[in-house]
Amino acid sequence: MRKLIAGLHEFQTKYFSQHRDLFEQLSTEQHPRALFITCSDSRIDPNLLTQTEPGELFIIRNAGNIIPPYGATNGGEGAAVEYAVQVLGIRQIIVCGHSNCGAMKGLLQLGRLAEDMPLVYDWLKHAEATRRLIKENYQDYEGEELLNATIEENVLTQLENLRTYPVIHSKLHKGEINLYGWVYKIDTGGVFVYSMERCNIQAEHEVLV
Ligand SMILES: [Zn+2]
């Protein structure tokens, strides 16, 4: 905790004072460039990764970068999506999974979670489409390869879930919104970008960075 408090002091004396104009502007309004949906994992820092400043990214984070389909739950994710699109007018939405994701590891061993982590178990039901797709289409995969396929397919599942939101569905129809699927590789700093024409994600990789 001491490190965090020291960090607060340093933020106020250095960063804040050097960016006073930015914070003055942000004190009354925000015009973020994108909605960035990613995992709660401590190893991901959306602003660091995209080299953006405060005010540039509207961020939703949870275990497994999951957006429950519209109507599945009245949770915070849907509310944040609606606000981002309807009020803030955001037109770029990124779902960013990452390598070595603990939530996706859990999804591959869902049965074990039921007793020890019932809330995680319940939450991961929103990734059931990912789990089933992996189970039925990636029988030959195992270990890290299986985990990577799960991480990648889950990003696609969540993009599909985003499309179930009326506010997004309507704007997609008008070409007023763009959805992007990313997977961040912690060990290399690279980002795989998914091409929207869905086929085999393995063949669709493009290294962005
Ligand atoms: Zn994760």
XYZ file of N, CA, C and O in Angstrom, residues 98-101 104-105 107-108 129-131 133-135 137-157 183 185 192 198 200-202 205:
172
model
N -6.183 -11.598 -23.989
C -4.729 -11.604 -23.763
C -4.224 -13.016 -23.514
O -4.989 -13.898 -23.097
N -2.928 -13.205 -23.758
C -2.305 -14.510 -23.546
C -2.333 -14.873 -22.067
O -2.395 -14.007 -21.206
N -2.330 -16.177 -21.801
C -2.244 -16.678 -20.425
C -3.400 -16.197 -19.541
O -3.222 -15.912 -18.353
N -4.601 -16.085 -20.120
C -5.757 -15.547 -19.385
C -6.311 -16.568 -18.382
O -6.724 -17.665 -18.757
N -9.953 -17.686 -18.984
C -10.106 -18.673 -20.062
C -9.597 -20.042 -19.642
O -10.122 -21.070 -20.057
N -8.575 -20.056 -18.785
C -8.130 -21.340 -18.212
C -9.278 -21.943 -17.412
O -9.535 -23.142 -17.466
N -12.430 -21.428 -17.857
C -13.499 -21.854 -18.762
C -13.242 -23.267 -19.290
O -14.177 -24.028 -19.547
N -11.957 -23.596 -19.415
C -11.601 -24.936 -19.914
C -11.731 -26.005 -18.828
O -11.664 -27.191 -19.114
N -20.818 -19.971 -25.072
C -20.709 -20.152 -26.528
C -19.259 -20.426 -26.915
O -18.981 -21.231 -27.808
N -18.326 -19.765 -26.235
C -16.902 -20.011 -26.478
C -16.551 -21.443 -26.076
O -15.907 -22.178 -26.828
N -16.974 -21.830 -24.894
C -16.621 -23.150 -24.359
C -17.116 -24.271 -25.284
O -16.383 -25.190 -25.620
N -17.977 -24.040 -28.487
C -17.310 -23.988 -29.792
C -15.939 -24.661 -29.729
O -15.549 -25.420 -30.613
N -15.217 -24.384 -28.637
C -13.889 -24.980 -28.465
C -14.007 -26.500 -28.309
O -13.284 -27.270 -28.942
N -14.956 -26.913 -27.478
C -15.122 -28.340 -27.197
C -15.441 -29.125 -28.471
O -14.968 -30.233 -28.679
N -14.973 -28.042 -31.750
C -14.200 -27.752 -32.963
C -12.694 -27.828 -32.797
O -11.968 -27.724 -33.780
N -12.231 -27.958 -31.586
C -10.780 -27.959 -31.358
C -10.350 -29.196 -30.578
O -9.507 -29.118 -29.694
N -10.931 -30.350 -30.939
C -10.652 -31.576 -30.180
C -9.172 -31.966 -30.206
O -8.680 -32.611 -29.282
N -8.472 -31.582 -31.271
C -7.071 -31.983 -31.405
C -6.119 -31.079 -30.639
O -4.925 -31.336 -30.571
N -6.630 -29.995 -30.102
C -5.764 -29.027 -29.420
C -5.590 -29.399 -27.949
O -6.495 -29.941 -27.316
N -4.456 -29.058 -27.419
C -4.261 -29.249 -25.981
C -3.239 -28.238 -25.459
O -2.560 -27.549 -26.231
N -3.166 -28.139 -24.144
C -2.184 -27.260 -23.507
C -2.299 -25.815 -23.950
O -3.393 -25.254 -24.034
N -1.143 -25.212 -24.229
C -1.104 -23.786 -24.562
C -1.861 -23.478 -25.853
O -2.502 -22.436 -25.991
N -1.782 -24.421 -26.792
C -2.472 -24.230 -28.074
C -3.982 -24.142 -27.858
O -4.666 -23.302 -28.453
N -4.484 -25.002 -26.991
C -5.919 -24.998 -26.681
C -6.311 -23.705 -25.971
O -7.336 -23.096 -26.289
N -5.477 -23.280 -25.022
C -5.763 -22.039 -24.288
C -5.766 -20.847 -25.252
O -6.665 -20.000 -25.204
N -4.789 -20.800 -26.153
C -4.731 -19.682 -27.099
C -5.951 -19.659 -28.007
O -6.506 -18.593 -28.286
N -6.367 -20.829 -28.461
C -7.562 -20.895 -29.315
C -8.783 -20.403 -28.541
O -9.639 -19.695 -29.084
N -8.847 -20.764 -27.260
C -9.981 -20.346 -26.424
C -9.981 -18.836 -26.238
O -11.029 -18.180 -26.349
N -8.811 -18.280 -25.969
C -8.676 -16.823 -25.800
C -9.130 -16.104 -27.069
O -9.887 -15.130 -27.022
N -8.690 -16.621 -28.218
C -9.017 -15.979 -29.495
C -10.497 -16.136 -29.838
O -11.168 -15.173 -30.219
N -11.005 -17.341 -29.689
C -12.428 -17.551 -30.003
C -13.325 -16.767 -29.061
O -14.394 -16.309 -29.442
N -12.871 -16.600 -27.817
C -13.688 -15.842 -26.866
C -13.810 -14.369 -27.274
O -14.854 -13.752 -27.084
N -12.753 -13.826 -27.836
C -12.835 -12.449 -28.342
C -13.926 -12.367 -29.413
O -14.745 -11.456 -29.421
N -13.957 -13.376 -30.279
C -14.974 -13.381 -31.343
C -16.374 -13.553 -30.767
O -17.330 -12.913 -31.215
N -16.490 -14.411 -29.761
C -17.796 -14.599 -29.105
C -18.296 -13.280 -28.535
O -19.476 -12.931 -28.674
N -5.945 -9.567 -29.615
C -5.375 -10.416 -28.563
C -3.962 -9.908 -28.284
O -3.118 -9.847 -29.186
N -0.383 -10.197 -26.598
C 0.569 -11.226 -26.156
C 1.517 -10.609 -25.131
O 2.365 -9.775 -25.485
N -2.387 -9.225 -31.840
C -3.013 -9.823 -33.015
C -4.348 -9.146 -33.229
O -5.124 -8.954 -32.298
N -15.261 -13.560 -40.698
C -15.008 -14.698 -39.851
C -14.728 -15.978 -40.643
O -15.524 -16.416 -41.444
N -11.344 -19.046 -40.225
C -10.450 -19.625 -39.227
C -9.559 -18.523 -38.655
O -8.730 -17.972 -39.354
N -9.733 -18.251 -37.390
C -8.992 -17.149 -36.783
C -7.490 -17.361 -36.907
O -6.723 -16.420 -37.052
N -7.062 -18.616 -36.918
C -5.626 -18.894 -37.003
C -5.038 -18.329 -38.296
O -3.894 -17.913 -38.341
N -4.813 -14.030 -38.548
C -3.954 -13.191 -37.700
C -3.163 -12.175 -38.500
O -2.671 -12.454 -39.569
